[in-house]
Amino acid sequence: MRGSTGAKGEAPTINDVAALAGVSKKTVSRVINKSPLLTEPTRKKVEAAIVELGFVPNPQARALALRRNFLIVLLHDNPNAQTVQNFQKGVLQTIGDSDLALVVRPVDRTSDGMLEDVRAFLEKHRPLGVLLLPPISERDDLAEVCRACGVEYVRVGSAPLDDEAHCVASNDREVVREACKALIAAGHRRFGFVRGPAGFRSALEREEGFRDAMNGAGVAIDDVLFAQGNYRFDSGIAAGNQLLLATPRPTAIFASNDEMAAGVMHAAKARGIDVPDDLSIVGFDDSPTASHLWPPLSTVRWPIVEMGRVAARKLVERYLPDIDDDEKELPTRLPSTFIDRGSIAPRPD
Amino acid sequence: MRGSTGAKGEAPTINDVAALAGVSKKTVSRVINKSPLLTEPTRKKVEAAIVELGFVPNPQARALALRRNFLIVLLHDNPNAQTVQNFQKGVLQTIGDSDLALVVRPVDRTSDGMLEDVRAFLEKHRPLGVLLLPPISERDDLAEVCRACGVEYVRVGSAPLDDEAHCVASNDREVVREACKALIAAGHRRFGFVRGPAGFRSALEREEGFRDAMNGAGVAIDDVLFAQGNYRFDSGIAAGNQLLLATPRPTAIFASNDEMAAGVMHAAKARGIDVPDDLSIVGFDDSPTASHLWPPLSTVRWPIVEMGRVAARKLVERYLPDIDDDEKELPTRLPSTFIDRGSIAPRPD
DNA sequence: TTGTACGCGTTATCAA
DNA sequence: TTGATAACGCGTACAA
């Protein structure tokens, strides 16, 4: 399989190809980089030599000469492992057979030096581009750091966070509205809402969607019980305990993510409140947990693999225009899906 | 914060440092690489220049000169996102402030070209080392590819898969035995066991641990009901349905991972069998789902972050002997923990 | 203990 | 359209 002429056992270089094809290094380089000003016979000759030797361009040398590494960095501070994983999957679908590699870089949003750390990392590794996952994708100062370092970026979020070329977004507000409409259609009028952490765009969007649904159905917001959460399981339990103590008790609770919805379900079970007969619950994320719970949790699914694919293509396209030119326009909005499982039942009476 | 002398706005190079310090490039190089044969004043001079310029060695140039990239590759084909994530966390704790970067590379174990893909990837990117997560860590041919490419590797597994320098292992057999002893101590004598996929070392080790416990308690293996699973939720449901149909019904089921345990729990709930009053269940992995289920699932936790830390150190140590020389020996066995939550109850009677 | 000259494999410049 | 030659920034013989 390897180059049949790999005399010294070492990988063949551009010089070997040039010598074999009887041309100069630069011409070989032009073939590699698909320069348009090449004679067809020259190109053929070189390509034949490349195949014969099994030549593969050395990425280290290219990186040095181009002052740019063929790397995509996935920057995230995401507690949801499955989301990160699925996004990676999408990115890798895009860069699969190319020369690119994916570097994963978790960061600590609570750290003071975070911004400087990222800047140092980017200046050191000079990646082609950066992919930003929420919640840190929401920070404009991070995007600014990327620009300052001359590194392209694409941000992923619950709603558009930047111009079309630099973001990929879900439609949290609309899909939450739709999910809540399902609760309303089941007859519910007494609602609880578990908020996501303050300052998170996703938390804001989901709450807006919830409010839209309430308004649309003529449910007074004043009658809705709100509880603050932080996207984690424990905060869901606390919120559930708080909401389920109220009189009259809500018959339906929307939690801004699945972890908290699972917590609400815990709180209900611990109080002998049956889900869904006494209480309907809807979450957000379609985490693995959602389908494993009993009853299976109705929730919302981001098209996260697709988002990874698209985000990576937005990033890579301008550097590797040969990737799949003839493809459709790259969307900025990738709509989420409401998945109605078993945690919604008609209002108890 | 940047070098105050960064005249052209470009990053300072080793030449700038040499010029400022009044020494040669090589001397600067020696300082960077901590060569022992340097005068103290020379070193000080150079270090002062480095700080003044804010010089950071260019990794691309180093990679080219050393014919080696300062990259660690995490190779995995692991369906458990949380495991991968936590392992990454551990790896990053080790390489945190160094020049290293972590490249994540999912592979498809079912693909024919997998081995060649990995080889091509390694030859192209020339990483310092590779970290292998189960189940692909169990494949000796993959380790062989690493050796052939001159790339160091460390394998992670349920039991030692290689010599001490090249692996980090849990003690699945022992900890499963311990977990099952808890079931026996609760009075259970009629067991069901849900197997992991055939050919997986982890599946084998866990079954052996289960058998050890049965033998130790004088429970005849012939009286145990076995069901085959594939580590996925659906197979857990199927296995649960199969086991719970038997007469007499098992009062305790050990599932070889949490996903399948959740499936068993589903099957039980769907049949109106109460967990844990009618049926005790134990899983393995301590996935996020485990604590979110109702009742919370008793399970086993790998010290996966620690494993990532140790595995990375085993890999990096010989290349960066200055990392933390004065640390303790690096262990090969990192014992797992049995976590008894709410899914075990005394045998019903 | 330090410096000189060259190599690593690719791309860029600019002339032919 | 092609080629000779010089970067790119660092490491290593080998000499001093």
XYZ file of C-alpha atoms (C1' of nucleotides) in Angstrom:
730
model
C 0.000 0.000 0.000
C 2.840 2.384 0.793
C 4.948 4.126 -1.787
C 6.753 1.459 -3.739
C 9.801 3.701 -4.139
C 10.121 4.719 -0.511
C 13.774 3.820 -0.669
C 14.993 4.840 2.761
C 11.812 3.828 4.511
C 11.184 7.496 5.088
C 8.047 9.148 3.805
C 8.524 10.662 0.357
C 8.781 14.456 0.212
C 7.829 16.994 -2.351
C 11.377 16.767 -3.680
C 11.020 13.085 -4.449
C 7.850 13.803 -6.347
C 9.464 16.666 -8.243
C 12.429 14.515 -9.195
C 10.279 11.631 -10.335
C 7.963 13.863 -12.339
C 10.834 15.862 -13.754
C 9.480 19.198 -12.571
C 10.275 21.672 -9.843
C 9.118 21.628 -6.238
C 6.952 24.619 -6.812
C 5.072 22.906 -9.597
C 4.302 20.010 -7.330
C 3.186 22.470 -4.722
C 0.879 24.030 -7.300
C -0.668 20.688 -8.058
C -1.239 20.018 -4.379
C -2.864 23.385 -3.940
C -4.900 23.110 -7.106
C -3.439 26.162 -8.759
C -5.446 27.001 -11.906
C -2.437 27.898 -14.030
C -1.115 24.459 -14.875
C -0.948 22.549 -18.119
C -3.020 19.440 -18.114
C -0.062 17.183 -19.063
C 2.053 18.695 -16.283
C -0.674 18.083 -13.763
C -1.130 14.503 -14.903
C 2.581 13.825 -14.714
C 2.804 15.143 -11.178
C -0.318 13.395 -10.018
C 1.022 10.130 -11.351
C 4.246 10.641 -9.416
C 2.300 11.472 -6.273
C 0.307 8.291 -6.550
C 3.333 6.190 -7.374
C 5.246 7.411 -4.348
C 2.238 7.511 -2.068
C 3.190 11.055 -1.248
C 1.322 12.850 1.509
C 2.123 16.510 2.186
C 3.700 17.037 5.582
C 1.303 19.103 7.682
C 4.061 20.349 9.969
C 5.961 21.888 7.090
C 2.827 23.366 5.642
C 1.945 24.843 8.977
C 5.333 26.476 9.237
C 5.284 27.899 5.746
C 1.677 29.068 5.893
C 1.978 30.301 9.471
C -1.259 28.481 10.041
C -2.085 25.064 11.442
C -4.658 22.854 9.825
C -6.564 22.554 13.025
C -10.096 23.321 14.087
C -10.511 24.058 17.752
C -13.693 23.202 19.549
C -13.918 25.558 22.479
C -16.532 24.688 25.042
C -17.569 24.957 28.625
C -20.489 22.654 28.372
C -21.667 20.445 31.168
C -23.664 18.361 28.729
C -21.281 15.699 27.511
C -23.648 14.296 24.966
C -24.046 17.652 23.277
C -20.315 18.121 22.974
C -19.928 14.595 21.713
C -22.612 14.887 19.076
C -21.332 18.211 17.917
C -17.880 16.678 17.485
C -19.457 13.977 15.442
C -20.909 16.528 13.060
C -17.638 18.427 12.796
C -15.804 15.228 11.993
C -18.294 14.393 9.292
C -17.245 17.590 7.590
C -13.494 17.353 8.048
C -13.410 13.572 7.849
C -11.109 12.852 4.947
C -9.379 16.208 4.752
C -6.053 17.235 6.229
C -7.777 18.866 9.152
C -7.766 17.676 12.712
C -10.089 18.591 15.524
C -8.654 19.858 18.771
C -10.981 19.904 21.727
C -10.402 22.588 24.287
C -12.600 22.814 27.356
C -12.357 26.139 29.129
C -13.447 27.375 32.500
C -15.828 30.253 32.142
C -15.508 31.087 35.804
C -11.770 31.591 35.576
C -10.473 35.143 35.394
C -7.704 34.293 33.000
C -9.958 32.475 30.598
C -9.782 35.090 27.900
C -6.019 35.372 28.077
C -5.679 31.589 28.099
C -7.674 31.338 24.928
C -5.672 34.105 23.312
C -2.403 32.388 24.213
C -3.695 29.090 22.916
C -4.763 30.596 19.618
C -1.520 32.508 19.135
C 0.455 29.407 19.894
C -1.383 26.873 17.802
C -2.609 29.188 15.046
C -5.620 27.087 14.121
C -7.636 27.617 11.003
C -10.691 28.353 13.036
C -12.589 28.030 16.266
C -15.990 26.577 16.979
C -17.735 27.985 20.034
C -20.392 26.056 21.879
C -22.840 27.586 24.328
C -22.733 28.990 26.883
C -19.328 30.531 26.142
C -20.386 31.090 22.539
C -22.534 33.889 23.888
C -19.551 35.930 25.027
C -18.762 38.642 22.549
C -15.352 39.211 24.081
C -14.350 35.694 23.088
C -15.333 36.308 19.505
C -13.341 39.520 19.682
C -10.277 37.582 20.834
C -10.623 35.295 17.828
C -10.816 38.235 15.472
C -7.821 39.857 17.127
C -5.818 36.674 16.639
C -6.852 36.428 13.016
C -8.674 33.189 13.652
C -12.008 32.510 12.040
C -14.844 31.435 14.277
C -18.405 30.162 14.248
C -20.676 30.461 17.267
C -23.441 28.067 18.158
C -26.412 29.267 20.123
C -30.073 29.177 20.989
C -30.608 32.128 18.717
C -28.419 33.974 16.192
C -25.485 35.452 18.077
C -23.609 36.981 15.169
C -23.869 37.517 11.446
C -24.689 34.608 9.179
C -21.117 33.689 8.407
C -20.237 33.427 12.064
C -23.057 31.558 13.642
C -25.377 28.605 13.641
C -28.491 28.750 15.752
C -31.397 26.790 17.029
C -34.869 28.309 17.396
C -35.373 27.753 21.097
C -38.070 30.352 21.490
C -40.305 28.963 18.775
C -39.894 25.338 19.692
C -40.521 25.946 23.372
C -43.657 27.784 22.422
C -44.730 24.761 20.439
C -43.933 22.374 23.292
C -45.935 24.451 25.725
C -48.821 24.515 23.317
C -48.937 20.742 23.681
C -49.385 21.215 27.421
C -52.112 23.751 26.829
C -53.807 21.452 24.358
C -53.828 18.783 27.064
C -55.930 21.133 29.129
C -53.318 22.520 31.507
C -53.799 26.037 32.812
C -51.817 26.046 36.043
C -48.115 26.128 35.132
C -44.734 26.040 36.754
C -41.592 27.193 34.964
C -38.034 26.342 35.985
C -35.627 28.957 34.722
C -32.143 28.385 33.426
C -29.250 30.332 34.943
C -29.428 34.103 34.701
C -27.432 35.601 31.896
C -27.649 32.574 29.619
C -29.128 33.350 26.280
C -30.678 29.885 26.109
C -32.438 30.482 29.421
C -33.794 33.750 28.117
C -34.992 32.334 24.811
C -36.755 29.427 26.445
C -38.505 31.643 28.917
C -39.639 33.924 26.115
C -41.036 30.944 24.252
C -42.888 29.876 27.351
C -44.306 33.368 27.819
C -45.356 33.465 24.184
C -47.349 30.287 24.680
C -48.960 31.575 27.847
C -49.929 34.808 26.156
C -51.234 32.969 23.150
C -53.453 30.826 25.326
C -54.674 33.646 27.515
C -52.980 32.302 30.636
C -52.036 35.187 32.908
C -48.300 35.242 33.579
C -49.084 36.302 37.116
C -50.682 32.926 37.663
C -47.522 31.121 36.613
C -45.087 29.946 39.251
C -41.447 30.596 38.452
C -38.477 28.919 40.077
C -34.825 29.657 39.471
C -32.497 26.848 38.417
C -28.940 26.536 37.142
C -29.359 23.738 34.587
C -28.250 21.106 37.081
C -30.074 18.174 38.556
C -29.995 19.398 42.136
C -31.429 22.755 41.217
C -34.251 20.884 39.500
C -35.047 19.023 42.695
C -35.066 22.269 44.660
C -37.239 23.994 42.068
C -39.581 21.024 41.995
C -39.947 21.063 45.762
C -40.682 24.757 45.682
C -43.253 24.578 42.899
C -45.019 21.479 44.183
C -45.601 23.080 47.559
C -47.777 25.799 46.066
C -51.552 25.810 46.373
C -53.131 25.239 44.051
C -50.364 23.023 42.734
C -49.323 23.406 39.101
C -50.448 20.536 36.902
C -47.689 21.093 34.370
C -44.065 22.173 34.704
C -41.689 23.206 31.977
C -38.049 22.879 32.995
C -35.495 24.690 30.873
C -33.383 21.584 30.445
C -33.618 17.818 30.971
C -31.387 17.659 34.018
C -33.681 19.984 35.871
C -36.739 18.207 34.515
C -35.321 14.981 35.955
C -34.912 16.800 39.249
C -38.517 17.951 39.164
C -39.550 14.373 38.470
C -37.527 13.243 41.485
C -39.190 15.803 43.691
C -42.617 14.706 42.464
C -41.915 11.005 43.005
C -40.545 11.680 46.453
C -43.843 13.386 47.304
C -45.957 10.617 45.851
C -47.072 12.798 42.969
C -47.507 10.665 39.909
C -45.949 11.665 36.622
C -47.708 12.178 34.293
C -51.130 11.526 35.836
C -50.843 14.201 38.517
C -48.141 16.276 36.891
C -46.982 16.753 33.316
C -43.336 17.650 32.763
C -41.435 18.862 29.716
C -37.703 19.306 29.488
C -35.171 20.479 26.924
C -32.070 18.844 25.346
C -33.118 15.285 24.649
C -30.232 14.086 26.766
C -29.814 10.317 27.041
C -31.429 10.570 30.443
C -34.659 11.867 28.937
C -35.552 8.613 27.264
C -34.314 6.519 30.190
C -36.555 8.122 32.750
C -39.869 6.663 33.685
C -42.043 7.930 32.220
C -39.862 8.878 29.262
C -39.501 12.621 29.239
C -41.092 14.812 26.589
C -38.411 17.211 25.509
C -36.810 19.225 22.717
C -33.935 18.059 20.574
C -31.354 20.299 18.992
C -30.105 19.070 15.614
C -26.673 19.138 17.148
C -24.877 16.777 14.776
C -26.166 18.774 11.840
C -25.100 21.961 13.590
C -21.598 20.587 13.927
C -21.525 19.698 10.260
C -22.733 23.095 9.156
C -20.627 25.080 11.597
C -17.481 23.278 10.490
C -18.321 23.862 6.850
C -18.829 27.562 7.452
C -15.411 27.644 9.033
C -13.542 25.534 6.535
C -15.158 26.629 3.328
C -13.119 29.724 2.734
C -9.867 27.917 3.365
C -10.620 24.782 1.419
C -12.905 25.932 -1.350
C -12.618 22.504 -2.912
C -14.523 20.728 -0.191
C -17.910 20.361 -1.843
C -18.502 23.488 -3.773
C -21.677 22.339 -5.389
C -23.596 22.095 -2.149
C -26.522 24.102 -1.070
C -26.336 27.324 0.860
C -25.315 26.808 4.463
C -28.211 27.585 6.784
C -27.890 29.679 9.891
C -31.078 28.516 11.521
C -31.354 24.811 12.258
C -34.741 24.183 13.806
C -35.143 21.974 16.856
C -37.764 19.299 17.311
C -40.322 18.814 20.022
C -40.397 15.167 21.050
C -43.544 14.157 22.840
C -42.849 11.099 24.939
C -44.748 9.935 27.978
C -44.498 12.768 30.461
C -47.493 14.733 29.243
C -51.006 13.666 30.213
C -54.365 15.452 30.228
C -54.934 17.831 33.115
C -56.070 15.855 36.173
C -59.521 16.684 37.527
C 0.963 42.201 28.310
C 2.647 41.327 25.048
C 6.312 41.826 24.388
C 7.032 45.485 24.704
C 9.572 45.274 21.897
C 7.379 43.437 19.431
C 8.323 46.003 16.830
C 6.638 44.687 13.714
C 3.582 43.405 15.548
C 4.759 39.925 14.694
C 5.467 37.376 17.388
C 9.101 37.437 18.496
C 11.274 34.546 17.324
C 14.229 32.815 18.797
C 16.416 35.164 16.788
C 14.970 38.212 18.457
C 15.648 36.680 21.816
C 19.190 35.794 20.818
C 19.858 39.290 19.561
C 18.446 40.940 22.658
C 20.342 38.643 24.994
C 23.504 38.934 22.963
C 23.881 35.190 22.483
C 23.329 32.719 19.680
C 20.157 30.977 18.664
C 21.425 27.716 19.936
C 21.985 29.079 23.386
C 18.419 30.259 23.488
C 17.339 26.857 22.256
C 19.302 25.301 25.100
C 17.546 27.461 27.622
C 14.174 26.523 26.206
C 15.025 22.865 26.336
C 16.595 23.098 29.769
C 20.023 21.933 28.741
C 22.183 21.344 31.832
C 25.376 22.824 30.385
C 24.688 26.510 30.722
C 26.233 29.192 32.869
C 23.856 30.651 35.357
C 24.406 34.229 34.122
C 23.833 33.155 30.514
C 20.612 31.469 31.467
C 19.427 34.490 33.398
C 20.227 36.803 30.536
C 18.301 34.684 28.081
C 15.369 34.178 30.390
C 15.162 37.915 30.940
C 15.077 38.456 27.191
C 12.388 35.811 26.800
C 10.222 37.493 29.371
C 10.850 40.955 27.995
C 9.836 39.926 24.500
C 7.053 37.647 25.616
C 8.629 34.980 23.469
C 6.751 31.716 22.981
C 8.415 28.963 20.941
C 6.577 28.317 17.720
C 5.146 24.803 17.913
C 4.939 24.460 14.136
C 8.638 25.039 13.716
C 9.448 22.702 16.568
C 7.252 20.078 15.040
C 9.043 20.361 11.746
C 12.514 20.245 13.227
C 11.756 17.449 15.674
C 9.633 15.537 13.184
C 7.133 15.204 15.965
C 4.018 17.152 16.842
C 3.281 18.130 20.387
C -0.065 16.469 20.232
C -1.767 13.773 22.238
C -4.439 11.895 20.378
C -7.417 10.456 22.162
C -8.632 7.580 20.052
C -12.001 6.202 20.999
C -15.086 4.445 19.844
C -17.027 4.872 22.995
C -20.766 5.269 23.073
C -20.607 6.718 26.559
C -20.152 10.445 26.086
C -19.680 11.154 29.747
C -16.821 8.699 29.988
C -15.023 10.263 27.064
C -15.633 13.702 28.467
C -14.362 12.904 31.913
C -11.326 11.167 30.540
C -10.535 14.260 28.491
C -10.819 16.268 31.636
C -8.182 14.163 33.309
C -5.873 14.343 30.311
C -6.194 18.099 30.237
C -5.349 18.323 33.908
C -2.034 16.737 33.049
C -1.184 18.696 29.925
C -2.891 21.873 31.086
C -0.124 24.436 31.039
C 2.303 22.645 28.768
C 2.814 23.048 25.057
C 0.713 20.011 24.362
C -2.698 19.947 22.798
C -5.274 17.205 22.862
C -6.699 15.947 19.602
C -9.835 13.865 19.822
C -10.309 11.245 17.183
C -13.391 9.064 17.212
C -13.045 5.959 15.077
C -15.476 3.449 13.725
C -14.619 0.000 14.958
C -16.978 -1.584 12.482
C -15.211 -0.035 9.506
C -12.835 -2.219 7.532
C -10.385 0.557 6.881
C -10.201 1.613 10.504
C -6.696 0.339 11.064
C -5.358 1.965 7.918
C -7.138 5.200 8.745
C -5.472 5.322 12.101
C -2.112 4.552 10.583
C -2.511 7.324 8.019
C -3.594 9.730 10.700
C -0.614 8.932 12.883
C 1.868 9.145 10.032
C 0.427 12.451 8.971
C 0.168 14.184 12.285
C 3.061 12.503 14.077
C 1.671 12.940 17.563
C 3.675 12.412 20.688
C 1.356 9.677 21.794
C -2.020 8.047 21.630
C -4.516 7.310 24.357
C -6.841 4.403 23.681
C -10.214 4.096 25.347
C -12.243 0.917 25.513
C -13.538 -0.905 23.635
C -10.971 -0.245 20.891
C -8.214 -0.178 23.493
C -8.646 -3.937 23.634
C -7.484 -4.415 20.079
C -3.873 -5.517 19.975
C -3.604 -4.709 16.289
C -4.216 -1.055 17.079
C -1.413 -1.014 19.612
C 0.749 -2.678 16.997
C -0.023 0.116 14.532
C 1.072 2.676 17.098
C 4.346 0.867 17.661
C 4.894 0.561 13.926
C 4.406 4.302 13.554
C 6.781 5.029 16.391
C 4.015 6.579 18.433
C 3.769 5.928 22.142
C 0.449 4.714 23.479
C -1.419 3.974 26.670
C -4.455 1.710 26.751
C -7.338 2.015 29.159
C -9.346 -1.028 30.091
C -11.377 -3.034 32.547
C -8.286 -5.052 33.328
C -4.592 -4.723 32.396
C -4.311 -5.004 28.631
C -0.594 -4.457 28.267
C 2.544 -3.947 30.323
C 2.584 -1.329 33.045
C 4.013 1.435 30.914
C 1.297 1.023 28.333
C -1.886 0.667 30.274
C -4.171 1.914 32.956
C -6.864 -0.381 34.240
C -9.879 -0.605 36.427
C -10.644 -3.675 38.507
C -14.033 -4.543 37.098
C -14.010 -8.133 38.255
C -13.331 -7.337 41.893
C -15.710 -4.425 42.154
C -18.553 -6.312 40.491
C -17.987 -9.126 42.948
C -18.289 -6.607 45.743
C -21.450 -5.064 44.280
C -23.060 -8.478 43.961
C -22.128 -9.302 47.504
C -24.322 -6.364 48.514
C -27.208 -8.047 46.734
C -26.448 -11.314 48.451
C -26.219 -9.571 51.791
C -29.697 -8.184 51.153
C -30.922 -11.754 51.015
C -31.204 -12.260 47.275
C -30.665 -15.748 45.912
C -32.514 -15.697 42.615
C -30.449 -13.655 40.143
C -30.595 -12.363 36.635
C -27.513 -11.204 34.772
C -27.490 -9.030 31.668
C -24.329 -9.588 29.659
C -22.361 -7.006 27.766
C -21.591 -7.589 24.096
C -19.601 -10.686 23.230
C -15.925 -10.085 22.710
C -15.697 -7.073 24.991
C -13.169 -7.483 27.739
C -15.306 -5.379 30.075
C -18.252 -7.698 29.510
C -16.076 -10.667 30.322
C -14.565 -9.170 33.465
C -17.940 -8.139 34.837
C -19.411 -11.548 34.238
C -16.448 -13.163 35.952
C -16.938 -10.888 38.941
C -20.593 -11.846 39.062
C -19.727 -15.537 38.900
C -17.148 -15.103 41.639
C -19.815 -13.643 43.879
C -22.277 -16.435 43.092
C -19.648 -19.049 43.796
C -18.640 -17.350 46.994
C -22.229 -17.339 48.212
C -22.974 -20.872 47.178
C -25.520 -19.840 44.560
C -25.559 -22.373 41.747
C -24.761 -20.743 38.407
C -27.327 -23.022 36.831
C -30.002 -21.231 38.799
C -28.947 -17.873 37.402
C -30.773 -16.464 34.410
C -28.534 -14.931 31.775
C -29.606 -12.549 29.054
C -27.486 -11.134 26.281
C -27.217 -7.382 25.828
C -25.108 -4.963 23.799
C -24.626 -2.149 26.331
C -27.525 -0.183 24.885
C -30.797 0.867 26.421
C -33.002 -1.126 24.074
C -31.111 -4.317 24.708
C -31.668 -3.699 28.411
C -35.395 -3.511 27.880
C -35.350 -6.737 25.895
C -33.204 -8.472 28.487
C -35.450 -7.218 31.259
C -38.532 -8.516 29.520
C -36.896 -11.876 29.044
C -35.690 -12.209 32.623
C -38.860 -10.955 34.252
C -40.955 -13.517 32.424
C -39.191 -16.387 34.137
C -40.762 -18.361 36.953
C -39.744 -18.022 39.632
C -38.836 -14.460 38.800
C -35.383 -13.187 39.786
C -35.460 -10.762 42.704
C -32.205 -9.111 41.725
C -30.656 -8.283 38.371
C -27.145 -7.141 37.637
C -26.846 -5.348 34.311
C -23.375 -4.937 32.884
C -23.827 -1.210 32.374
C -26.186 1.587 33.377
C -27.899 1.948 30.034
C -29.023 -1.644 30.179
C -29.907 -1.312 33.850
C -32.159 1.600 32.904
C -33.715 -0.646 30.281
C -34.346 -3.344 32.849
C -35.932 -0.767 35.086
C -38.178 0.305 32.217
C -39.242 -3.260 31.601
C -40.026 -3.715 35.285
C -42.039 -0.500 35.536
C -43.971 -1.372 32.411
C -44.962 -4.655 34.052
C -45.908 -3.034 37.315
C -42.933 -4.547 39.101
C -41.713 -2.131 41.726
C -38.055 -1.223 41.951
C -36.575 -1.831 44.429
C -39.316 -3.455 46.502
C -40.017 -6.277 44.053
C -36.749 -6.148 42.159
C -33.271 -4.913 43.011
C -31.110 -3.666 40.160
C -27.425 -2.816 39.934
C -25.707 -1.244 36.965
C -22.208 -0.183 35.990
C -20.673 3.152 34.881
C -22.262 5.729 37.117
C -23.524 7.534 34.057
C -25.465 10.739 34.701
C -28.614 8.744 34.074
C -27.905 6.515 37.061
C -28.520 9.221 39.617
C -31.436 10.694 37.693
C -33.465 7.514 37.628
C -36.098 6.774 40.187
C -35.054 5.086 42.299
C -31.463 6.262 41.868
C -29.462 3.375 40.494
C -26.825 1.566 42.519
C -23.843 1.265 40.266
C -20.063 1.219 39.898
C -17.923 4.232 39.126
C -14.666 4.149 37.267
C -12.151 6.736 38.452
C -12.129 7.973 34.895
C -10.790 11.477 35.452
C -7.934 10.049 37.450
C -7.359 7.483 34.732
C -7.078 10.260 32.190
C -4.590 12.097 34.358
C -2.447 9.034 34.912
C -2.643 7.779 31.351
C -1.562 11.140 30.003
C 1.314 11.298 32.452
C 2.501 7.854 31.448
C 2.511 9.056 27.883
C 4.078 12.443 28.374
C 6.578 11.708 31.060
C 9.319 10.387 28.853
C 9.047 13.317 26.476
C 8.750 16.057 29.038
C 10.764 14.802 31.965
C 10.350 18.186 33.620
C 6.636 17.876 34.177
C 6.579 16.982 37.847
C 9.449 14.704 38.444
C 9.014 14.478 42.149
C 5.662 12.758 41.973
C 4.787 9.340 43.123
C 4.938 6.236 40.995
C 2.211 6.100 38.391
C -0.256 3.323 39.187
C -1.545 0.854 36.650
C -4.561 -0.248 38.632
C -7.068 2.412 39.545
C -9.797 0.778 41.571
C -13.462 1.498 40.911
C -16.063 2.253 43.533
C -19.365 0.585 44.246
C -22.006 3.231 44.830
C -25.040 1.963 46.665
C -27.978 4.210 45.902
C -31.629 3.339 46.109
C -32.101 0.424 43.749
C -31.211 -2.338 46.186
C -33.744 -3.512 48.775
C -34.040 -6.651 50.893
C -35.387 -9.706 49.108
C -39.191 -9.506 48.957
C -41.069 -12.314 50.718
C 30.229 26.301 27.672
C 28.990 28.641 23.285
C 28.515 29.563 18.188
C 28.236 28.362 12.960
C 26.098 26.251 9.337
C 22.758 23.478 7.793
C 18.467 20.545 7.656
C 13.342 19.771 8.429
C 9.313 20.021 4.050
C 6.545 23.289 2.426
C 5.084 27.891 0.352
C 6.131 32.629 -1.673
C 8.743 35.832 -4.596
C 9.930 37.138 -8.780
C 12.181 36.473 -12.831
C 12.226 33.662 -17.091
C 2.949 28.375 -17.338
C 7.220 27.161 -14.841
C 11.553 27.279 -11.909
C 15.562 28.860 -8.789
C 15.998 30.591 -4.428
C 14.739 32.459 -0.300
C 11.872 32.351 3.633
C 9.190 29.949 7.786
C 11.372 29.140 13.156
C 13.653 25.819 15.537
C 17.002 21.812 16.490
C 21.489 19.446 15.818
C 26.259 18.275 14.187
C 30.357 19.758 14.749
C 33.609 23.104 15.450
C 35.619 26.572 18.485
